[in-house]
Coordinates of C-alpha atoms in Angstrom, one line a residue:
Chain A
M25 CA 22.3 27.4 -5.2
K26 CA 21.3 24.1 -6.7
V27 CA 24.3 22.3 -5.4
S28 CA 23.5 23.5 -1.8
Y29 CA 19.9 22.4 -2.3
I30 CA 21.0 18.9 -3.4
L31 CA 23.5 18.7 -0.5
G32 CA 20.9 19.8 2.0
R33 CA 18.5 17.3 0.7
L34 CA 21.1 14.5 1.0
I35 CA 22.0 15.5 4.5
S36 CA 18.4 15.6 5.6
A37 CA 18.1 11.9 4.6
I38 CA 20.7 10.9 7.2
P39 CA 18.5 11.0 10.3
T40 CA 15.7 9.2 8.4
I41 CA 18.0 6.4 7.3
L42 CA 19.5 6.1 10.8
L43 CA 16.1 5.9 12.4
L44 CA 15.0 3.4 9.8
T45 CA 17.9 1.1 10.6
I46 CA 17.1 1.5 14.3
I47 CA 13.5 0.5 13.7
V48 CA 14.5 -2.5 11.7
F49 CA 17.2 -3.6 14.0
F50 CA 15.5 -3.2 17.4
S51 CA 12.1 -4.6 16.2
L52 CA 13.9 -7.9 15.9
H53 CA 14.8 -7.6 19.6
L54 CA 11.2 -6.9 20.6
V55 CA 10.4 -10.4 19.6
P56 CA 9.4 -12.4 22.7
G57 CA 12.1 -15.0 23.5
N58 CA 15.6 -15.3 22.3
V59 CA 16.4 -14.6 18.7
V60 CA 18.4 -17.8 18.4
D61 CA 15.5 -19.9 19.9
I62 CA 13.2 -18.4 17.3
M63 CA 15.7 -19.0 14.5
L64 CA 16.0 -22.6 15.5
G65 CA 12.3 -23.0 16.0
T66 CA 11.0 -26.4 17.1
Q67 CA 13.4 -28.3 14.9
N68 CA 16.4 -27.8 17.1
Y69 CA 19.0 -29.9 15.4
L70 CA 22.1 -28.2 16.9
N71 CA 24.0 -29.3 19.9
E72 CA 25.0 -27.0 22.8
E73 CA 28.4 -26.2 21.4
Q74 CA 27.0 -25.3 18.0
I75 CA 24.4 -23.1 19.6
Q76 CA 27.1 -21.3 21.5
K77 CA 29.0 -20.9 18.3
L78 CA 25.9 -19.5 16.6
Y79 CA 25.7 -16.9 19.5
T80 CA 29.3 -15.8 18.9
D81 CA 29.0 -15.9 15.1
L82 CA 25.9 -13.7 15.3
G83 CA 27.6 -11.4 17.8
L84 CA 24.8 -12.0 20.3
D85 CA 27.2 -12.3 23.2
K86 CA 28.0 -8.6 22.9
P87 CA 25.9 -5.7 24.3
I88 CA 22.9 -4.8 22.0
I89 CA 24.3 -1.3 21.2
V90 CA 27.5 -2.9 19.9
Q91 CA 25.5 -5.4 17.9
Y92 CA 23.5 -2.5 16.3
F93 CA 26.6 -0.6 15.3
T94 CA 28.2 -3.8 13.9
W95 CA 25.1 -4.3 11.8
L96 CA 24.9 -0.6 10.8
K97 CA 28.5 -0.7 9.7
G98 CA 27.7 -3.8 7.7
I99 CA 25.0 -1.9 5.8
F100 CA 27.5 0.6 4.5
T101 CA 30.1 -2.0 3.6
F102 CA 27.3 -4.1 2.1
D103 CA 27.9 -7.0 4.5
L104 CA 24.5 -7.9 5.9
G105 CA 25.3 -11.3 7.4
T106 CA 24.5 -14.7 6.0
S107 CA 21.2 -16.5 5.4
L108 CA 20.4 -19.0 8.1
R109 CA 18.9 -21.4 5.5
S110 CA 21.0 -21.2 2.4
G111 CA 24.3 -20.1 4.1
K112 CA 24.8 -17.5 1.3
A113 CA 25.7 -13.9 2.1
V114 CA 22.5 -11.8 2.3
S115 CA 24.2 -9.1 0.2
S116 CA 24.9 -11.4 -2.6
L117 CA 21.4 -12.8 -2.5
I118 CA 20.1 -9.2 -2.8
A119 CA 22.5 -8.5 -5.6
E120 CA 21.3 -11.6 -7.4
K121 CA 17.6 -11.1 -7.0
F122 CA 17.3 -7.3 -7.1
P123 CA 17.9 -6.9 -10.9
I124 CA 14.9 -9.2 -11.6
T125 CA 12.6 -7.1 -9.4
L126 CA 14.0 -4.0 -11.0
E127 CA 13.2 -5.3 -14.4
L128 CA 9.7 -6.1 -13.3
A129 CA 9.3 -2.6 -11.7
L130 CA 10.7 -0.7 -14.8
M131 CA 8.4 -2.6 -17.2
S132 CA 5.4 -1.9 -14.9
I133 CA 6.2 1.8 -14.8
F134 CA 6.4 1.7 -18.6
F135 CA 3.0 0.1 -18.9
S136 CA 1.5 2.4 -16.2
L137 CA 2.7 5.5 -18.1
I138 CA 1.5 4.4 -21.5
I139 CA -1.9 3.5 -20.1
G140 CA -2.3 6.2 -17.5
I141 CA -1.2 9.4 -19.2
P142 CA -3.2 9.1 -22.4
L143 CA -6.4 8.1 -20.5
G144 CA -5.9 10.9 -18.0
L145 CA -5.2 13.4 -20.8
I146 CA -8.3 12.4 -22.9
S147 CA -10.4 12.6 -19.7
A148 CA -9.2 16.1 -18.9
V149 CA -9.5 17.4 -22.5
K150 CA -12.9 15.9 -23.0
Q151 CA -14.1 16.7 -19.5
N152 CA -17.6 15.4 -18.7
S153 CA -17.9 13.5 -22.0
K154 CA -18.7 9.8 -22.1
Y155 CA -14.9 9.0 -22.4
D156 CA -14.3 11.0 -19.3
Y157 CA -16.9 9.1 -17.3
T158 CA -15.8 5.7 -18.7
F159 CA -12.1 6.3 -17.9
R160 CA -12.9 7.7 -14.5
V161 CA -14.9 4.6 -13.6
I162 CA -12.2 2.3 -15.0
G163 CA -9.7 4.3 -12.9
L164 CA -11.7 3.9 -9.7
I165 CA -12.0 0.1 -10.4
G166 CA -8.3 -0.1 -11.0
L167 CA -7.7 1.6 -7.6
S168 CA -10.0 -0.7 -5.8
A169 CA -9.3 -4.1 -7.4
P170 CA -6.6 -6.1 -5.6
V171 CA -3.6 -6.6 -7.8
F172 CA -3.6 -10.4 -7.3
W173 CA -7.3 -10.5 -8.4
I174 CA -6.3 -8.7 -11.7
G175 CA -3.5 -11.2 -12.1
A176 CA -5.8 -14.1 -11.5
I177 CA -8.2 -12.9 -14.1
F178 CA -5.3 -12.5 -16.6
I179 CA -4.1 -16.0 -15.9
V180 CA -7.6 -17.5 -16.4
I181 CA -8.3 -15.5 -19.6
I182 CA -4.9 -15.9 -21.2
S183 CA -4.4 -19.6 -20.5
S184 CA -7.9 -20.4 -21.8
T185 CA -7.6 -18.3 -25.0
F186 CA -3.9 -18.5 -25.9
S187 CA -3.0 -22.0 -24.7
D188 CA 0.6 -21.8 -26.1
F189 CA 1.5 -18.5 -24.4
S190 CA 3.8 -19.4 -21.5
L191 CA 2.9 -17.4 -18.4
F192 CA 5.3 -19.2 -16.0
G193 CA 8.9 -20.5 -16.2
F194 CA 11.2 -17.5 -15.6
V195 CA 14.4 -17.4 -17.6
D196 CA 17.2 -14.9 -17.2
F197 CA 17.2 -11.9 -19.6
F198 CA 20.8 -12.4 -20.6
Q199 CA 20.3 -16.0 -21.5
E200 CA 17.0 -15.8 -23.4
P201 CA 16.0 -12.1 -23.8
F202 CA 12.8 -12.7 -25.8
K203 CA 11.6 -15.5 -23.6
N204 CA 12.3 -13.4 -20.6
L205 CA 10.3 -10.4 -21.9
Q206 CA 7.4 -12.7 -22.9
I207 CA 7.3 -14.2 -19.3
M208 CA 7.6 -10.7 -17.7
L209 CA 4.9 -9.2 -20.0
V210 CA 1.7 -10.3 -18.1
P211 CA 3.1 -9.7 -14.6
S212 CA 4.3 -6.2 -15.4
I213 CA 1.0 -5.3 -17.1
T214 CA -0.8 -6.6 -14.0
L215 CA 1.3 -4.5 -11.7
G216 CA 1.2 -1.6 -14.2
I217 CA -2.6 -1.4 -14.2
M218 CA -2.6 -0.8 -10.5
I219 CA -0.2 2.2 -10.9
A220 CA -1.9 3.3 -14.1
A221 CA -5.1 4.0 -12.2
Q222 CA -3.3 6.4 -9.9
I223 CA -1.4 8.1 -12.7
M224 CA -4.6 8.5 -14.7
R225 CA -6.4 10.2 -11.9
M226 CA -3.4 12.5 -11.2
T227 CA -2.9 13.4 -14.9
R228 CA -6.6 14.2 -15.2
N229 CA -6.7 16.5 -12.1
S230 CA -3.5 18.2 -13.0
M231 CA -4.3 18.8 -16.6
L232 CA -7.7 20.2 -15.6
D233 CA -5.9 22.7 -13.4
V234 CA -3.4 23.6 -16.2
L235 CA -6.0 23.9 -18.9
S236 CA -8.0 26.5 -16.9
Q237 CA -4.8 28.7 -16.6
D238 CA -4.6 32.1 -18.3
Y239 CA -1.6 31.3 -20.5
I240 CA -3.5 28.4 -22.1
K241 CA -6.5 30.7 -22.8
V242 CA -4.0 33.2 -24.3
A243 CA -2.4 30.6 -26.5
K244 CA -5.8 29.5 -27.7
A245 CA -6.9 33.1 -28.3
K246 CA -3.8 33.7 -30.4
G247 CA -5.2 31.1 -32.7
L248 CA -3.0 28.2 -31.9
K249 CA -4.5 24.8 -32.7
G250 CA -6.0 22.8 -29.8
K251 CA -3.6 19.9 -30.2
K252 CA -0.6 22.1 -30.2
V253 CA -1.7 23.9 -27.1
I254 CA -2.2 20.7 -25.3
F255 CA 1.0 19.0 -26.3
K256 CA 3.3 21.9 -26.4
H257 CA 2.1 24.1 -23.5
A258 CA -0.2 22.2 -21.2
L259 CA 1.2 18.7 -21.0
R260 CA 4.7 19.7 -19.8
N261 CA 3.3 21.7 -16.9
G262 CA 0.6 19.1 -16.3
M263 CA 3.1 16.4 -15.8
I264 CA 5.0 18.1 -12.9
P265 CA 2.6 17.0 -10.1
V266 CA 2.5 13.5 -11.6
I267 CA 6.2 13.2 -11.2
T268 CA 6.2 14.6 -7.6
T269 CA 3.8 11.9 -6.6
A270 CA 6.0 9.2 -8.2
G271 CA 7.6 8.8 -4.7
I272 CA 4.3 7.6 -3.3
Q273 CA 3.9 5.2 -6.3
L274 CA 7.3 3.7 -5.5
G275 CA 6.0 2.2 -2.3
Y276 CA 3.0 0.7 -4.1
L277 CA 5.2 -0.6 -6.8
I278 CA 7.7 -2.3 -4.6
G279 CA 5.0 -3.7 -2.4
G280 CA 3.2 -4.9 -5.5
T281 CA 6.3 -6.8 -6.8
I282 CA 6.1 -9.1 -3.8
V283 CA 2.5 -10.1 -4.8
V284 CA 3.2 -10.4 -8.5
E285 CA 6.4 -12.3 -8.1
S286 CA 4.8 -14.8 -5.8
M287 CA 1.8 -15.1 -8.2
F288 CA 3.8 -15.6 -11.4
A289 CA 6.7 -17.5 -9.8
I290 CA 9.3 -14.9 -10.6
P291 CA 12.4 -15.4 -8.5
G292 CA 13.0 -11.8 -7.6
M293 CA 13.7 -10.0 -4.3
G294 CA 10.0 -9.9 -3.3
R295 CA 9.7 -13.7 -3.5
L296 CA 13.0 -14.0 -1.6
L297 CA 11.6 -11.8 1.2
L298 CA 8.4 -13.9 1.4
Q299 CA 10.4 -17.1 1.5
A300 CA 12.6 -15.7 4.2
V301 CA 9.6 -14.6 6.2
N302 CA 8.1 -18.1 6.0
Q303 CA 11.4 -19.8 6.9
R304 CA 12.1 -17.3 9.7
D305 CA 15.4 -16.4 8.0
Y306 CA 15.9 -13.2 10.0
P307 CA 19.2 -11.9 8.6
V308 CA 17.6 -12.1 5.1
V309 CA 14.3 -10.4 6.2
Q310 CA 16.2 -7.7 8.1
G311 CA 18.6 -7.1 5.2
I312 CA 15.9 -6.8 2.5
V313 CA 13.6 -4.7 4.6
A314 CA 16.5 -2.2 5.4
F315 CA 17.6 -2.3 1.8
I316 CA 14.1 -1.4 0.5
G317 CA 13.7 1.3 3.1
I318 CA 17.0 3.0 2.2
L319 CA 16.3 2.5 -1.5
I320 CA 13.0 4.4 -1.2
V321 CA 14.6 7.2 0.8
V322 CA 17.3 7.6 -1.8
L323 CA 14.9 7.4 -4.7
N324 CA 12.7 10.0 -3.2
I325 CA 15.6 12.4 -2.9
L326 CA 16.4 11.8 -6.6
I327 CA 12.8 12.5 -7.5
D328 CA 13.0 15.8 -5.5
I329 CA 16.1 16.8 -7.3
L330 CA 14.7 15.8 -10.7
Y331 CA 11.6 17.9 -9.9
S332 CA 13.7 20.9 -9.2
V333 CA 15.5 20.5 -12.5
I334 CA 12.3 20.1 -14.5
D335 CA 10.5 23.0 -12.9
P336 CA 12.8 26.0 -12.5
R337 CA 10.1 27.9 -10.7
I338 CA 10.5 25.8 -7.6
E339 CA 12.0 27.6 -4.7
L340 CA 15.1 25.7 -3.7
S341 CA 15.2 27.2 -0.2
D342 CA 12.9 24.5 1.2
Chain B
M22 CA -23.8 24.3 8.5
E23 CA -26.7 22.0 8.9
I24 CA -26.4 18.3 8.6
K25 CA -29.5 18.2 6.4
K26 CA -27.8 20.4 3.8
L27 CA -24.7 18.2 3.8
I28 CA -26.8 15.0 3.4
R29 CA -28.7 16.6 0.5
K30 CA -25.5 17.5 -1.1
F31 CA -24.0 14.0 -0.6
I32 CA -27.0 12.2 -2.1
K33 CA -27.2 14.4 -5.2
N34 CA -24.7 12.1 -6.8
P35 CA -26.4 8.8 -7.5
L36 CA -23.1 6.9 -7.4
N37 CA -22.7 8.0 -3.7
V38 CA -26.2 6.6 -2.9
I39 CA -25.5 3.3 -4.7
S40 CA -22.2 2.9 -2.9
F41 CA -23.8 3.7 0.4
V42 CA -26.5 1.1 0.0
V43 CA -23.9 -1.5 -1.1
L44 CA -21.7 -0.7 2.0
I45 CA -24.7 -0.9 4.4
F46 CA -25.5 -4.3 2.9
I47 CA -21.9 -5.4 3.3
I48 CA -21.9 -4.1 6.9
L49 CA -25.1 -6.1 7.6
I50 CA -23.4 -9.2 6.2
A51 CA -20.4 -8.6 8.4
L52 CA -22.5 -8.1 11.5
F53 CA -24.8 -11.1 10.9
P54 CA -23.0 -13.6 8.6
S55 CA -24.9 -16.6 9.8
V56 CA -28.2 -15.1 8.7
F57 CA -26.9 -14.7 5.1
A58 CA -24.6 -17.7 4.7
P59 CA -26.4 -20.7 3.2
Y60 CA -23.8 -23.2 4.8
D61 CA -21.3 -23.4 7.6
P62 CA -18.1 -22.0 6.1
L63 CA -16.1 -25.0 7.4
E64 CA -18.6 -27.7 6.4
M65 CA -17.3 -30.0 3.7
D66 CA -19.7 -31.3 1.1
V67 CA -18.3 -34.7 0.1
N68 CA -20.5 -34.8 -3.0
A69 CA -19.1 -31.5 -4.3
F70 CA -15.4 -31.0 -4.6
M71 CA -14.5 -28.0 -6.7
T72 CA -17.9 -27.9 -8.5
G73 CA -18.7 -24.7 -10.4
P74 CA -21.6 -22.5 -9.5
T75 CA -24.8 -24.4 -9.2
K76 CA -28.2 -23.9 -7.6
L77 CA -27.0 -25.6 -4.4
H78 CA -23.7 -23.7 -4.3
L79 CA -24.2 -20.3 -6.0
F80 CA -20.4 -19.5 -6.1
G81 CA -19.3 -23.1 -6.4
T82 CA -17.2 -25.1 -3.9
D83 CA -13.5 -25.3 -3.1
Q84 CA -11.1 -28.2 -3.0
F85 CA -12.5 -29.4 0.3
G86 CA -16.1 -29.1 -0.9
R87 CA -16.7 -26.0 1.2
D88 CA -19.3 -23.5 -0.1
V89 CA -17.5 -20.5 -1.5
L90 CA -20.3 -18.1 -1.0
S91 CA -20.6 -19.0 2.7
R92 CA -16.8 -18.7 3.1
I93 CA -16.9 -15.3 1.4
I94 CA -19.7 -14.1 3.8
F95 CA -17.7 -15.1 6.9
G96 CA -14.5 -13.9 5.2
V97 CA -16.1 -10.4 4.8
Q98 CA -16.8 -10.4 8.5
K99 CA -13.2 -11.3 9.5
S100 CA -11.6 -8.9 6.9
M101 CA -13.9 -6.0 7.9
Q102 CA -13.3 -6.7 11.6
I103 CA -9.5 -6.7 11.3
S104 CA -9.3 -3.7 9.0
F105 CA -11.8 -1.6 11.0
L106 CA -10.0 -2.3 14.3
A107 CA -6.7 -1.7 12.7
V108 CA -7.7 1.7 11.3
I109 CA -9.3 2.6 14.7
L110 CA -5.9 1.8 16.3
A111 CA -4.1 3.8 13.6
S112 CA -6.4 6.8 14.0
L113 CA -6.1 6.8 17.8
L114 CA -2.3 6.6 17.7
G115 CA -1.8 8.8 14.7
T116 CA -4.3 11.5 15.9
S117 CA -2.6 11.7 19.3
L118 CA 0.9 12.0 17.8
G119 CA -0.3 14.5 15.2
L120 CA -2.1 16.7 17.8
I121 CA 0.9 16.6 20.2
G122 CA 3.5 17.2 17.5
G123 CA 1.5 19.9 15.7
Y124 CA 0.4 21.7 18.9
F125 CA 3.6 21.8 20.8
G126 CA 6.0 22.1 17.9
T127 CA 9.7 22.3 18.9
W128 CA 11.8 19.1 19.6
V129 CA 8.7 17.0 20.5
D130 CA 7.4 17.6 17.0
Q131 CA 10.9 17.0 15.5
I132 CA 11.2 13.6 17.1
I133 CA 7.7 12.5 16.2
M134 CA 8.0 13.6 12.6
R135 CA 11.4 12.0 12.1
V136 CA 10.1 8.6 13.3
I137 CA 7.0 9.1 11.0
D138 CA 9.3 9.9 8.1
A139 CA 11.3 6.8 8.7
M140 CA 8.2 4.6 8.9
F141 CA 6.9 6.2 5.6
A142 CA 10.0 4.9 3.9
F143 CA 8.7 1.4 4.0
P144 CA 6.0 0.4 1.6
A145 CA 2.9 -0.4 3.7
I146 CA 2.9 -4.1 2.8
I147 CA 6.6 -4.6 3.6
L148 CA 6.2 -3.0 7.0
A149 CA 3.1 -5.1 7.7
L150 CA 5.0 -8.2 6.5
F151 CA 7.9 -7.4 8.7
I152 CA 5.7 -7.1 11.8
I153 CA 3.9 -10.3 11.0
A154 CA 7.3 -12.0 10.4
L155 CA 8.4 -11.0 13.8
F156 CA 5.3 -11.7 15.9
G157 CA 3.5 -14.4 13.8
A158 CA 0.2 -14.4 12.1
S159 CA -2.9 -14.1 14.3
V160 CA -6.0 -11.8 14.3
Q161 CA -4.5 -9.7 17.0
N162 CA -1.1 -9.3 15.3
L163 CA -2.7 -8.4 12.0
I164 CA -4.7 -5.6 13.7
I165 CA -1.5 -4.3 15.3
A166 CA 0.6 -4.7 12.1
I167 CA -1.9 -2.9 9.9
G168 CA -2.7 -0.4 12.6
V169 CA 1.0 0.6 13.0
V170 CA 1.4 0.8 9.2
Y171 CA -1.4 3.3 8.9
T172 CA -0.5 5.4 11.9
P173 CA 1.9 7.8 10.0
I174 CA -0.8 8.8 7.5
F175 CA -3.1 9.9 10.4
A176 CA -0.2 11.6 12.3
R177 CA 0.8 13.6 9.2
T178 CA -2.7 14.7 8.2
I179 CA -3.8 15.7 11.7
R180 CA -0.5 17.5 12.4
G181 CA -0.9 19.6 9.3
S182 CA -4.4 20.7 10.4
T183 CA -3.3 21.3 14.0
I184 CA -0.5 23.6 12.9
S185 CA -2.9 25.8 11.0
L186 CA -5.5 25.7 13.8
K187 CA -2.9 26.7 16.4
K188 CA -2.7 30.2 14.8
Q189 CA -6.5 30.7 14.9
L190 CA -7.9 33.3 17.3
F191 CA -9.9 30.9 19.4
V192 CA -6.9 28.8 20.2
V193 CA -4.6 31.8 20.9
A194 CA -7.4 33.3 23.0
G195 CA -7.8 30.1 25.0
K196 CA -4.1 30.2 25.8
A197 CA -4.2 33.8 26.8
L198 CA -7.1 33.0 29.1
G199 CA -4.8 30.5 30.9
K200 CA -6.6 27.3 29.7
R201 CA -4.6 24.2 30.1
N202 CA -2.9 22.8 26.9
A203 CA -4.6 19.4 27.2
N204 CA -8.0 21.2 27.6
I205 CA -7.3 23.3 24.4
I206 CA -6.2 20.3 22.4
I207 CA -9.3 18.2 23.4
K208 CA -12.0 20.8 23.4
D209 CA -10.9 23.3 20.8
V210 CA -8.5 21.6 18.3
L211 CA -9.8 18.1 18.2
P212 CA -13.4 18.9 17.2
N213 CA -12.0 21.1 14.3
V214 CA -9.9 18.3 12.8
F215 CA -12.8 15.8 13.1
S216 CA -14.1 16.1 9.5
I217 CA -10.6 15.6 8.2
L218 CA -10.3 12.6 10.5
I219 CA -13.4 11.1 9.1
V220 CA -12.3 11.5 5.5
T221 CA -8.8 10.1 6.3
F222 CA -10.5 7.2 8.1
T223 CA -12.7 6.3 5.1
T224 CA -10.0 6.4 2.5
N225 CA -7.6 4.4 4.6
F226 CA -10.1 1.9 5.7
S227 CA -10.4 0.8 2.0
T228 CA -6.6 0.5 1.6
A229 CA -6.4 -1.3 5.0
L230 CA -8.8 -3.9 3.6
L231 CA -6.6 -4.3 0.6
S232 CA -3.5 -4.7 2.8
E233 CA -5.3 -7.3 4.9
A234 CA -6.3 -9.1 1.7
T235 CA -2.8 -9.0 0.4
L236 CA -1.3 -10.4 3.6
G237 CA -3.9 -13.2 3.4
F238 CA -3.1 -13.8 -0.2
L239 CA 0.6 -14.1 0.7
G240 CA -0.3 -16.7 3.3
L241 CA 0.4 -14.4 6.3
G242 CA -3.2 -13.5 7.2
V243 CA -5.6 -15.3 9.6
P244 CA -4.4 -18.9 9.9
P245 CA -6.6 -21.5 8.2
P246 CA -9.3 -22.9 8.3
D247 CA -11.0 -19.6 9.1
P248 CA -11.9 -17.9 5.8
T249 CA -10.7 -14.4 4.9
L250 CA -11.1 -12.9 1.4
G251 CA -7.4 -12.6 0.7
G252 CA -6.7 -16.1 2.0
M253 CA -9.4 -17.5 -0.2
I254 CA -7.8 -16.0 -3.3
G255 CA -4.3 -17.3 -2.2
N256 CA -5.7 -20.7 -1.8
G257 CA -7.7 -20.5 -5.0
S258 CA -4.7 -19.4 -7.1
D259 CA -3.5 -23.0 -7.0
Y260 CA -6.6 -24.1 -8.9
L261 CA -7.0 -21.1 -11.2
L262 CA -7.2 -23.2 -14.3
S263 CA -9.4 -26.0 -13.0
A264 CA -11.6 -24.0 -10.6
P265 CA -11.3 -20.3 -11.3
W266 CA -14.4 -19.4 -9.2
V267 CA -12.6 -20.3 -5.9
A268 CA -10.3 -17.3 -6.4
L269 CA -12.3 -15.0 -8.6
F270 CA -15.5 -14.5 -6.6
P271 CA -13.7 -13.4 -3.4
G272 CA -11.6 -11.0 -5.4
M273 CA -14.7 -9.5 -7.0
I274 CA -16.2 -9.0 -3.5
I275 CA -13.1 -7.2 -2.3
A276 CA -13.1 -5.0 -5.4
I277 CA -16.8 -4.1 -4.8
I278 CA -16.3 -3.3 -1.1
V279 CA -13.2 -1.2 -1.7
L280 CA -14.8 0.5 -4.7
S281 CA -17.9 1.5 -2.8
I282 CA -15.8 2.8 0.1
N283 CA -13.6 4.8 -2.3
I284 CA -16.6 6.4 -3.9
I285 CA -18.1 7.3 -0.5
G286 CA -14.7 8.7 0.5
D287 CA -14.5 10.9 -2.6
G288 CA -18.1 11.9 -2.0
L289 CA -17.4 12.8 1.7
R290 CA -14.4 14.8 0.7
D291 CA -16.4 16.8 -1.7
T292 CA -19.2 17.3 0.7
L293 CA -17.1 18.3 3.7
D294 CA -14.7 20.4 1.8
P295 CA -15.4 24.0 3.1
R296 CA -14.6 25.4 -0.4
N297 CA -17.5 23.5 -1.9
I298 CA -20.1 24.6 0.6
T299 CA -22.5 27.0 -1.0

């Protein structure tokens, strides 16, 4: 039963991923003018022969459908072409930068959870108290404030109060782990706050639903202590909707890494994408955008599967 | 239900009223920026480069001696214009796709929804960035990019409501009476999804503003020297330690605008939710 659900879920992703690659690939061909002209821009430093070679190297002399399938095949063999600027393989660029973005994302998730869940929980348990109102207003502000503004405030406050705390100057985790964690701290809290606001709102709503259920009333009537009811009975069920919406948060999170990386000069995938956009390095842009799209589809499937494991009540037939 | 009753319900929450007043004020600023701005947003004051807030320049000046307050006021106009038109575009495209998919079902719906799913796989900001990367940054391209990014949300929401409306008696009866499909969709279905459309519009208008600001911050918004709120923060980030006001004031204004729209959105949802009508 479960295996067939998982298989079905995996198969259902195939058309989505195919369409996604079609969107990414053919959008590039919607660009007015020839791709090579755009790549070369105004600083055309190549001669006729080199341009001709570029055409053949990029496979642009073949029909567009053939070009698409070559590129699609490349995705599965992790061969996404080479950067027009650095000459490095796009796939090795992604492999080099993605772990940094992943670290940032994981640390942000960690902070968003340890901020969001307790605040949401207190808000729900003490509904309509002054804590509830305060946290709800904070949550709304967190949802509304642009992440780069929060980051800017952090930079101003921290550099004026703790002058010897280094905010910039990324180092690799495997070279200097402590320095790395220190540098990543403020960026991941900045990004974490944005997600924490969403998690707090969801935890609150979901816990309010759960706390009004009959089995919670029964547990209380049986004389169980308030804390035990909340932590042992309510929290586990209350967290389920929070996990299901994790898929939506992923998008925010990955979008947010671009902003935070460019703000704090972290050399991750987001910053690479932004650089590639500014330099019109199309193979890199195309590769990263397709990579992110596929990554999100796959992660969403994993979340669905995880969800069905956590909550056995869920009908697997869907 | 009467409009009066709905309004009374909406204004019962003081937060709704405050946000509404703030938003009206912001809209007035966006409509008539030159009335509110003390200076020309592009004018450089050679006697005041990066000066902090003073009586002459309430929010200080930037590295070219331009008045930050005036730039914010004109920036509000540009940002609101772009986001508003983008969400209008998204609601037109998304509503049409949602109505068609939801009403006709079958393979038409399948194709539309698959494309929508694929678009949903991209984080909003990445998709917008991709479109801007391909077509270049201009006001028109920003509207198209943000509009395309927000289309799937409208399509999904409207499709869901259309599917449930399709089974309602008045739609089924219309079909039995031989009404044309287009007629049913426009005259029977559309008015009934309108309240959902308004709520979706409000909540997404605020996130569209954030997207526009983010693109501006990343340097892919409206090209300089025209001010936009995100662009001002991006520019001001280079001087955060010496002149924090250049970046922090525009950010505060974005937060205030988005916050008031979010509160109104929450308020509208509660007011228009049929389960809450007493």
